[in-house]
Short mmCIF file of C-alpha atoms in Angstrom, two decimals:
data_model
loop_
_atom_site.label_atom_id
_atom_site.label_comp_id
_atom_site.label_asym_id
_atom_site.label_seq_id
_atom_site.Cartn_x
_atom_site.Cartn_y
_atom_site.Cartn_z
CA MET A 1148 33.76 -252.02 -181.74
CA LYS A 1149 31.16 -249.38 -182.36
CA THR A 1150 30.47 -248.72 -178.70
CA THR A 1151 32.53 -248.65 -175.55
CA LEU A 1152 30.21 -251.25 -174.06
CA PRO A 1153 29.34 -253.68 -176.87
CA ILE A 1154 25.73 -254.54 -177.55
CA VAL A 1155 26.13 -258.28 -177.56
CA LEU A 1156 24.41 -260.35 -180.08
CA VAL A 1157 25.91 -263.24 -179.68
CA THR A 1158 28.91 -263.89 -177.69
CA ALA A 1159 33.21 -266.60 -177.72
CA LEU A 1160 29.34 -267.96 -173.29
CA SER A 1161 26.90 -273.68 -165.59
CA THR A 1162 28.24 -277.83 -157.39
CA GLY A 1163 30.33 -280.02 -155.32
CA ALA A 1164 33.59 -280.55 -153.50
CA LEU A 1165 36.90 -280.75 -155.26
CA SER A 1166 37.02 -284.46 -154.56
CA ALA A 1167 33.91 -284.93 -156.70
CA ALA A 1168 35.44 -283.18 -159.68
CA ALA A 1169 37.54 -284.76 -162.37
CA PRO A 1170 41.23 -284.06 -161.72
CA VAL A 1171 42.19 -280.73 -163.23
CA THR A 1172 45.95 -280.97 -162.68
CA ALA A 1173 48.33 -282.88 -160.52
CA ALA A 1174 48.91 -279.70 -158.53
CA SER A 1175 45.38 -279.71 -157.11
CA THR A 1176 45.02 -281.27 -153.68
CA ALA A 1177 42.20 -281.71 -151.20
CA ALA A 1178 43.79 -279.13 -148.90
CA GLU A 1179 44.41 -276.61 -151.65
CA PRO A 1180 41.54 -275.34 -153.84
CA PRO A 1181 42.11 -275.32 -157.58
CA GLN A 1182 43.27 -271.99 -158.97
CA TYR A 1183 40.91 -270.68 -161.64
CA VAL A 1184 41.63 -267.73 -163.94
CA ALA A 1185 38.81 -266.25 -166.06
CA LEU A 1186 39.66 -264.27 -169.20
CA GLY A 1187 37.38 -262.63 -171.72
CA ASP A 1188 34.86 -260.01 -172.73
CA SER A 1189 31.40 -258.86 -171.63
CA TYR A 1190 29.74 -262.23 -172.26
CA ALA A 1191 31.84 -263.42 -169.32
CA ALA A 1192 31.87 -260.13 -167.38
CA ALA A 1193 28.04 -259.89 -167.37
CA PRO A 1194 27.83 -256.07 -167.28
CA LEU A 1195 25.06 -254.45 -165.20
CA VAL A 1196 24.14 -257.75 -163.51
CA PRO A 1197 24.26 -256.95 -159.79
CA PRO A 1198 26.34 -256.77 -157.74
CA PRO A 1199 29.13 -254.97 -159.61
CA ASP A 1200 32.76 -255.89 -159.02
CA PRO A 1201 34.42 -252.83 -157.46
CA ALA A 1202 37.92 -254.07 -158.31
CA ASP A 1203 37.89 -252.58 -161.82
CA PRO A 1204 34.85 -250.35 -162.44
CA MET A 1205 35.77 -249.57 -166.06
CA CYS A 1206 35.32 -253.25 -166.96
CA LEU A 1207 31.68 -253.30 -165.81
CA ARG A 1208 32.32 -256.76 -164.38
CA SER A 1209 29.68 -258.46 -162.25
CA LEU A 1210 30.20 -260.54 -159.14
CA SER A 1211 27.45 -262.78 -160.55
CA GLY A 1212 29.07 -263.61 -163.90
CA TYR A 1213 29.62 -267.19 -164.99
CA PRO A 1214 33.20 -267.34 -163.63
CA ARG A 1215 31.86 -266.69 -160.11
CA VAL A 1216 29.19 -269.35 -160.53
CA ALA A 1217 31.72 -271.93 -161.69
CA ALA A 1218 34.31 -271.03 -159.04
CA ARG A 1219 31.76 -271.37 -156.25
CA ASP A 1220 30.51 -274.73 -157.43
CA LEU A 1221 34.02 -276.07 -158.04
CA GLY A 1222 35.35 -274.78 -154.73
CA ALA A 1223 38.00 -272.93 -156.72
CA GLN A 1224 40.01 -269.81 -155.95
CA LEU A 1225 39.04 -267.35 -158.70
CA THR A 1226 41.02 -264.60 -160.38
CA ASP A 1227 38.50 -262.89 -162.65
CA VAL A 1228 39.99 -260.40 -165.12
CA THR A 1229 37.16 -260.45 -167.67
CA CYS A 1230 36.35 -257.01 -169.02
CA SER A 1231 33.51 -255.63 -171.10
CA ALA A 1232 34.53 -254.61 -174.64
CA ALA A 1233 37.72 -256.69 -174.49
CA THR A 1234 39.32 -257.92 -177.68
CA THR A 1235 42.09 -260.45 -178.11
CA ASP A 1236 44.58 -257.57 -178.03
CA HIS A 1237 43.55 -256.87 -174.44
CA LEU A 1238 44.83 -260.24 -173.37
CA SER A 1239 48.33 -258.85 -173.91
CA THR A 1240 47.81 -255.09 -173.54
CA SER A 1241 46.10 -252.83 -171.01
CA GLN A 1242 42.50 -252.06 -171.91
CA TYR A 1243 42.17 -249.06 -169.58
CA PRO A 1244 44.61 -247.07 -167.42
CA GLY A 1245 45.23 -249.18 -164.36
CA THR A 1246 43.82 -252.34 -165.94
CA ALA A 1247 46.54 -254.93 -166.42
CA PRO A 1248 46.70 -257.13 -169.52
CA GLN A 1249 44.60 -260.19 -168.90
CA TYR A 1250 47.53 -262.54 -169.52
CA ASP A 1251 49.16 -261.13 -166.36
CA ALA A 1252 46.72 -263.17 -164.27
CA LEU A 1253 48.15 -266.42 -165.65
CA SER A 1254 50.91 -268.48 -164.03
CA PRO A 1255 52.01 -272.10 -163.66
CA ALA A 1256 49.86 -272.21 -160.49
CA ALA A 1257 46.65 -271.99 -162.54
CA ASP A 1258 44.64 -275.22 -162.71
CA ILE A 1259 41.65 -273.96 -164.72
CA VAL A 1260 41.47 -271.19 -167.31
CA SER A 1261 38.30 -270.09 -169.09
CA VAL A 1262 38.17 -267.65 -171.97
CA THR A 1263 35.33 -266.08 -173.96
CA ILE A 1264 36.65 -263.77 -176.67
CA GLY A 1265 36.19 -262.96 -180.35
CA GLY A 1266 32.88 -261.16 -180.66
CA ASN A 1267 34.48 -257.75 -180.45
CA ASP A 1268 37.47 -258.65 -182.64
CA ALA A 1269 35.23 -259.38 -185.62
CA ASP A 1270 32.76 -256.62 -184.67
CA VAL A 1271 30.06 -259.27 -184.43
CA PHE A 1272 28.42 -257.54 -181.51
CA GLY A 1273 28.28 -254.16 -183.19
CA GLU A 1274 26.20 -255.65 -185.99
CA ALA A 1275 23.22 -255.81 -183.60
CA LEU A 1276 22.59 -252.09 -183.84
CA ASP A 1277 22.70 -252.18 -187.63
CA CYS A 1278 20.03 -254.89 -187.66
CA VAL A 1279 17.39 -253.08 -185.62
CA ASN A 1280 14.19 -252.30 -187.52
CA ILE A 1281 11.23 -251.02 -185.54
CA LEU A 1282 8.89 -251.12 -188.52
CA PRO A 1283 8.04 -254.24 -190.53
CA GLU A 1284 9.49 -254.93 -193.96
CA PRO A 1285 9.92 -253.18 -196.32
CA TYR A 1286 10.27 -250.07 -194.13
CA GLY A 1287 13.93 -250.29 -193.28
CA THR A 1288 17.15 -252.00 -194.33
CA SER A 1289 18.12 -255.63 -193.94
CA CYS A 1290 21.54 -256.18 -192.35
CA ALA A 1291 21.57 -259.69 -193.78
CA GLU A 1292 21.19 -258.29 -197.27
CA GLU A 1293 23.83 -255.61 -196.71
CA ASN A 1294 26.41 -257.95 -195.22
CA THR A 1295 26.06 -260.61 -197.91
CA ALA A 1296 25.88 -258.32 -200.95
CA GLY A 1297 28.19 -259.52 -203.68
CA GLY A 1298 28.11 -263.12 -202.52
CA THR A 1299 30.52 -262.79 -199.58
CA ASP A 1300 29.43 -262.62 -195.96
CA LYS A 1301 31.51 -259.77 -194.56
CA VAL A 1302 30.99 -260.68 -190.92
CA ARG A 1303 31.82 -264.36 -191.32
CA ALA A 1304 34.89 -263.35 -193.30
CA ARG A 1305 36.05 -261.20 -190.38
CA ILE A 1306 35.58 -264.11 -188.01
CA ASP A 1307 37.58 -266.43 -190.26
CA ALA A 1308 40.35 -263.85 -190.58
CA TRP A 1309 40.55 -263.55 -186.79
CA ALA A 1310 40.74 -267.28 -186.08
CA PRO A 1311 44.56 -267.58 -186.35
CA ALA A 1312 44.95 -264.83 -183.74
CA PHE A 1313 42.77 -266.84 -181.39
CA GLY A 1314 44.91 -269.90 -181.96
CA THR A 1315 47.98 -267.85 -181.06
CA ALA A 1316 46.19 -266.64 -177.92
CA LEU A 1317 45.42 -270.20 -176.84
CA ASP A 1318 49.06 -271.14 -177.33
CA GLU A 1319 50.12 -268.19 -175.17
CA ILE A 1320 47.63 -269.17 -172.46
CA ALA A 1321 49.11 -272.68 -172.48
CA ARG A 1322 52.64 -271.28 -172.29
CA ARG A 1323 51.85 -269.04 -169.32
CA ALA A 1324 49.64 -271.59 -167.54
CA PRO A 1325 51.20 -274.92 -168.57
CA ASN A 1326 49.46 -276.91 -165.82
CA ALA A 1327 45.98 -275.63 -166.53
CA GLU A 1328 43.04 -277.15 -168.35
CA VAL A 1329 41.79 -274.46 -170.75
CA PHE A 1330 38.09 -274.04 -171.49
CA VAL A 1331 36.81 -271.91 -174.38
CA VAL A 1332 33.29 -270.80 -173.46
CA GLY A 1333 31.18 -270.10 -176.53
CA TYR A 1334 28.51 -267.52 -177.19
CA GLY A 1335 24.91 -268.53 -176.84
CA ASN A 1336 21.40 -268.72 -178.20
CA TYR A 1337 20.21 -265.18 -178.92
CA PHE A 1338 17.49 -265.66 -181.54
CA ARG A 1339 15.04 -268.47 -182.13
CA THR A 1340 14.22 -269.26 -185.73
CA ASP A 1341 12.62 -266.23 -187.42
CA GLY A 1342 12.93 -264.08 -184.28
CA CYS A 1343 9.85 -262.41 -182.86
CA HIS A 1344 9.41 -259.02 -184.54
CA PRO A 1345 8.10 -256.59 -183.33
CA VAL A 1346 8.59 -257.82 -179.73
CA GLN A 1347 12.30 -257.75 -180.53
CA PRO A 1348 12.98 -255.36 -183.42
CA PHE A 1349 14.80 -257.70 -185.78
CA TRP A 1350 13.22 -258.87 -189.03
CA LYS A 1351 12.93 -262.63 -189.56
CA ARG A 1352 15.75 -262.85 -192.06
CA ASP A 1353 17.99 -260.64 -189.93
CA ALA A 1354 17.33 -262.63 -186.75
CA ASN A 1355 18.22 -265.81 -188.63
CA TYR A 1356 21.28 -264.15 -190.12
CA LEU A 1357 22.54 -262.86 -186.79
CA GLN A 1358 22.15 -266.20 -185.02
CA GLY A 1359 23.88 -267.81 -187.98
CA VAL A 1360 26.82 -265.46 -187.46
CA VAL A 1361 26.92 -266.34 -183.76
CA ASN A 1362 26.84 -270.02 -184.66
CA HIS A 1363 29.69 -269.52 -187.12
CA LEU A 1364 31.75 -267.82 -184.43
CA GLY A 1365 30.98 -270.75 -182.15
CA ALA A 1366 32.13 -273.22 -184.78
CA VAL A 1367 35.40 -271.31 -185.21
CA LEU A 1368 35.91 -271.22 -181.44
CA ARG A 1369 35.25 -274.97 -181.18
CA ARG A 1370 37.54 -275.91 -184.04
CA THR A 1371 40.37 -273.66 -182.85
CA ALA A 1372 40.02 -274.92 -179.28
CA GLU A 1373 40.31 -278.52 -180.46
CA GLU A 1374 43.33 -277.71 -182.63
CA HIS A 1375 45.14 -276.12 -179.66
CA GLY A 1376 44.36 -278.60 -176.91
CA ALA A 1377 41.54 -276.69 -175.21
CA THR A 1378 37.97 -277.79 -174.44
CA PHE A 1379 35.01 -276.00 -176.00
CA VAL A 1380 32.00 -275.30 -173.77
CA ASP A 1381 28.69 -275.10 -175.64
CA THR A 1382 26.32 -272.46 -174.27
CA TYR A 1383 23.92 -272.54 -177.23
CA THR A 1384 22.22 -275.80 -176.25
CA PRO A 1385 21.49 -274.81 -172.62
CA GLY A 1386 19.99 -271.59 -173.97
CA ILE A 1387 17.36 -273.21 -176.21
CA GLY A 1388 14.01 -271.77 -175.16
CA HIS A 1389 15.73 -269.02 -173.19
CA ASP A 1390 16.56 -266.59 -176.03
CA ILE A 1391 15.55 -262.93 -176.20
CA CYS A 1392 12.09 -263.92 -177.50
CA ALA A 1393 11.29 -266.00 -174.41
CA ALA A 1394 9.08 -264.68 -171.63
CA SER A 1395 10.99 -262.31 -169.37
CA ALA A 1396 11.23 -264.84 -166.53
CA ASP A 1397 12.65 -267.47 -168.91
CA ARG A 1398 15.33 -265.44 -170.68
CA TYR A 1399 19.04 -266.11 -170.29
CA ILE A 1400 19.90 -263.30 -172.72
CA GLU A 1401 18.18 -259.96 -172.35
CA GLY A 1402 16.55 -258.25 -175.31
CA LEU A 1403 17.26 -254.86 -176.78
CA ILE A 1404 15.36 -253.33 -173.85
CA PRO A 1405 16.25 -255.44 -170.79
CA THR A 1406 13.48 -256.51 -168.46
CA ARG A 1407 15.91 -257.63 -165.76
CA PRO A 1408 19.24 -256.14 -164.65
CA ALA A 1409 21.74 -256.76 -167.45
CA ALA A 1410 23.18 -254.95 -170.43
CA PRO A 1411 21.05 -255.22 -173.58
CA LEU A 1412 21.66 -258.46 -175.48
CA HIS A 1413 23.89 -259.82 -172.70
CA PRO A 1414 23.44 -262.68 -170.24
CA ASN A 1415 21.36 -261.87 -167.18
CA ALA A 1416 21.88 -263.54 -163.78
CA ALA A 1417 19.96 -266.66 -164.85
CA GLY A 1418 21.99 -266.85 -168.03
CA ALA A 1419 25.26 -266.50 -166.12
CA ARG A 1420 24.18 -269.36 -163.86
CA ALA A 1421 23.39 -271.58 -166.82
CA ILE A 1422 26.73 -270.79 -168.49
CA GLY A 1423 28.55 -271.39 -165.21
CA ASP A 1424 26.77 -274.74 -164.87
CA ALA A 1425 27.87 -275.72 -168.39
CA LEU A 1426 31.47 -274.83 -167.55
CA VAL A 1427 31.35 -276.83 -164.30
CA THR A 1428 30.05 -279.86 -166.22
CA ALA A 1429 32.92 -279.53 -168.69
CA VAL A 1430 35.53 -279.22 -165.94
CA ARG A 1431 34.20 -282.31 -164.19
CA ALA A 1432 33.93 -284.40 -167.33
CA PRO A 1433 36.73 -286.99 -167.61
CA ASP A 1434 39.28 -286.50 -170.36
CA THR A 1435 37.60 -283.41 -171.77
CA ALA A 1436 40.65 -281.87 -173.40
CA PRO A 1437 42.07 -283.28 -176.63
CA PRO A 1438 45.85 -283.79 -176.81
CA LYS A 1439 47.73 -280.59 -177.50
CA ALA A 1440 49.08 -280.27 -181.00
CA SER A 1441 52.79 -280.87 -181.29
#
């Protein structure tokens, strides 16, 4: 990553009693709330969305992120270890002094696990800063042109190279939480077609390129989830019309200069609610998870 707190482009990422939900595992009972563990990066942690979680200040985790929304609506007991700037390595290693590896939150008692990860591994989020152009073309440099010079898309290649590591991570989640349904929450809708320069300082071709990269990451997350017995949660579709070019009151993702409390190019409170709603719908859907590969 190029910054300690990633500038998210993309983004890996939505009520009722337990009895109304589809069964998560046989361990869940009416008297015992389902145990939900949330893993992931800043798309899940929702940095700067109030109120902050005092449990781990370095992670800039919000008490209004999508895991909290989903846990409340599912009546679940939440263990939220999401952390801004996390990579897949931080699932197994400490990200900051005093911050345990995220895998440590997993156990056979877990009924639900969500994970949003990958944007930092491939440095997808860092590309946002390289794509900013205050002035119109030709007064600047196109990140789309730079990243595809020579006929190979460097960012998509990094995503593809990372995909096997994500598959390994999903297998480890399943090993540590063998009774859990695993949900891979994807990254969302950041740019509408052609963007909205100069309101948001990304040229048309760069806005289209960046959303294309996010979509490619989403496709990799979906495919890998299906291959490893997890369920992919689409957050692009709920975000249509709520991208960074929407009116301030309609945005789910804040622009380069936020108009509501949130980190730039990250979900705001409304976005976290929509993502949480999408996750709840996936959890309650019958037979959402494909069979695990043998």
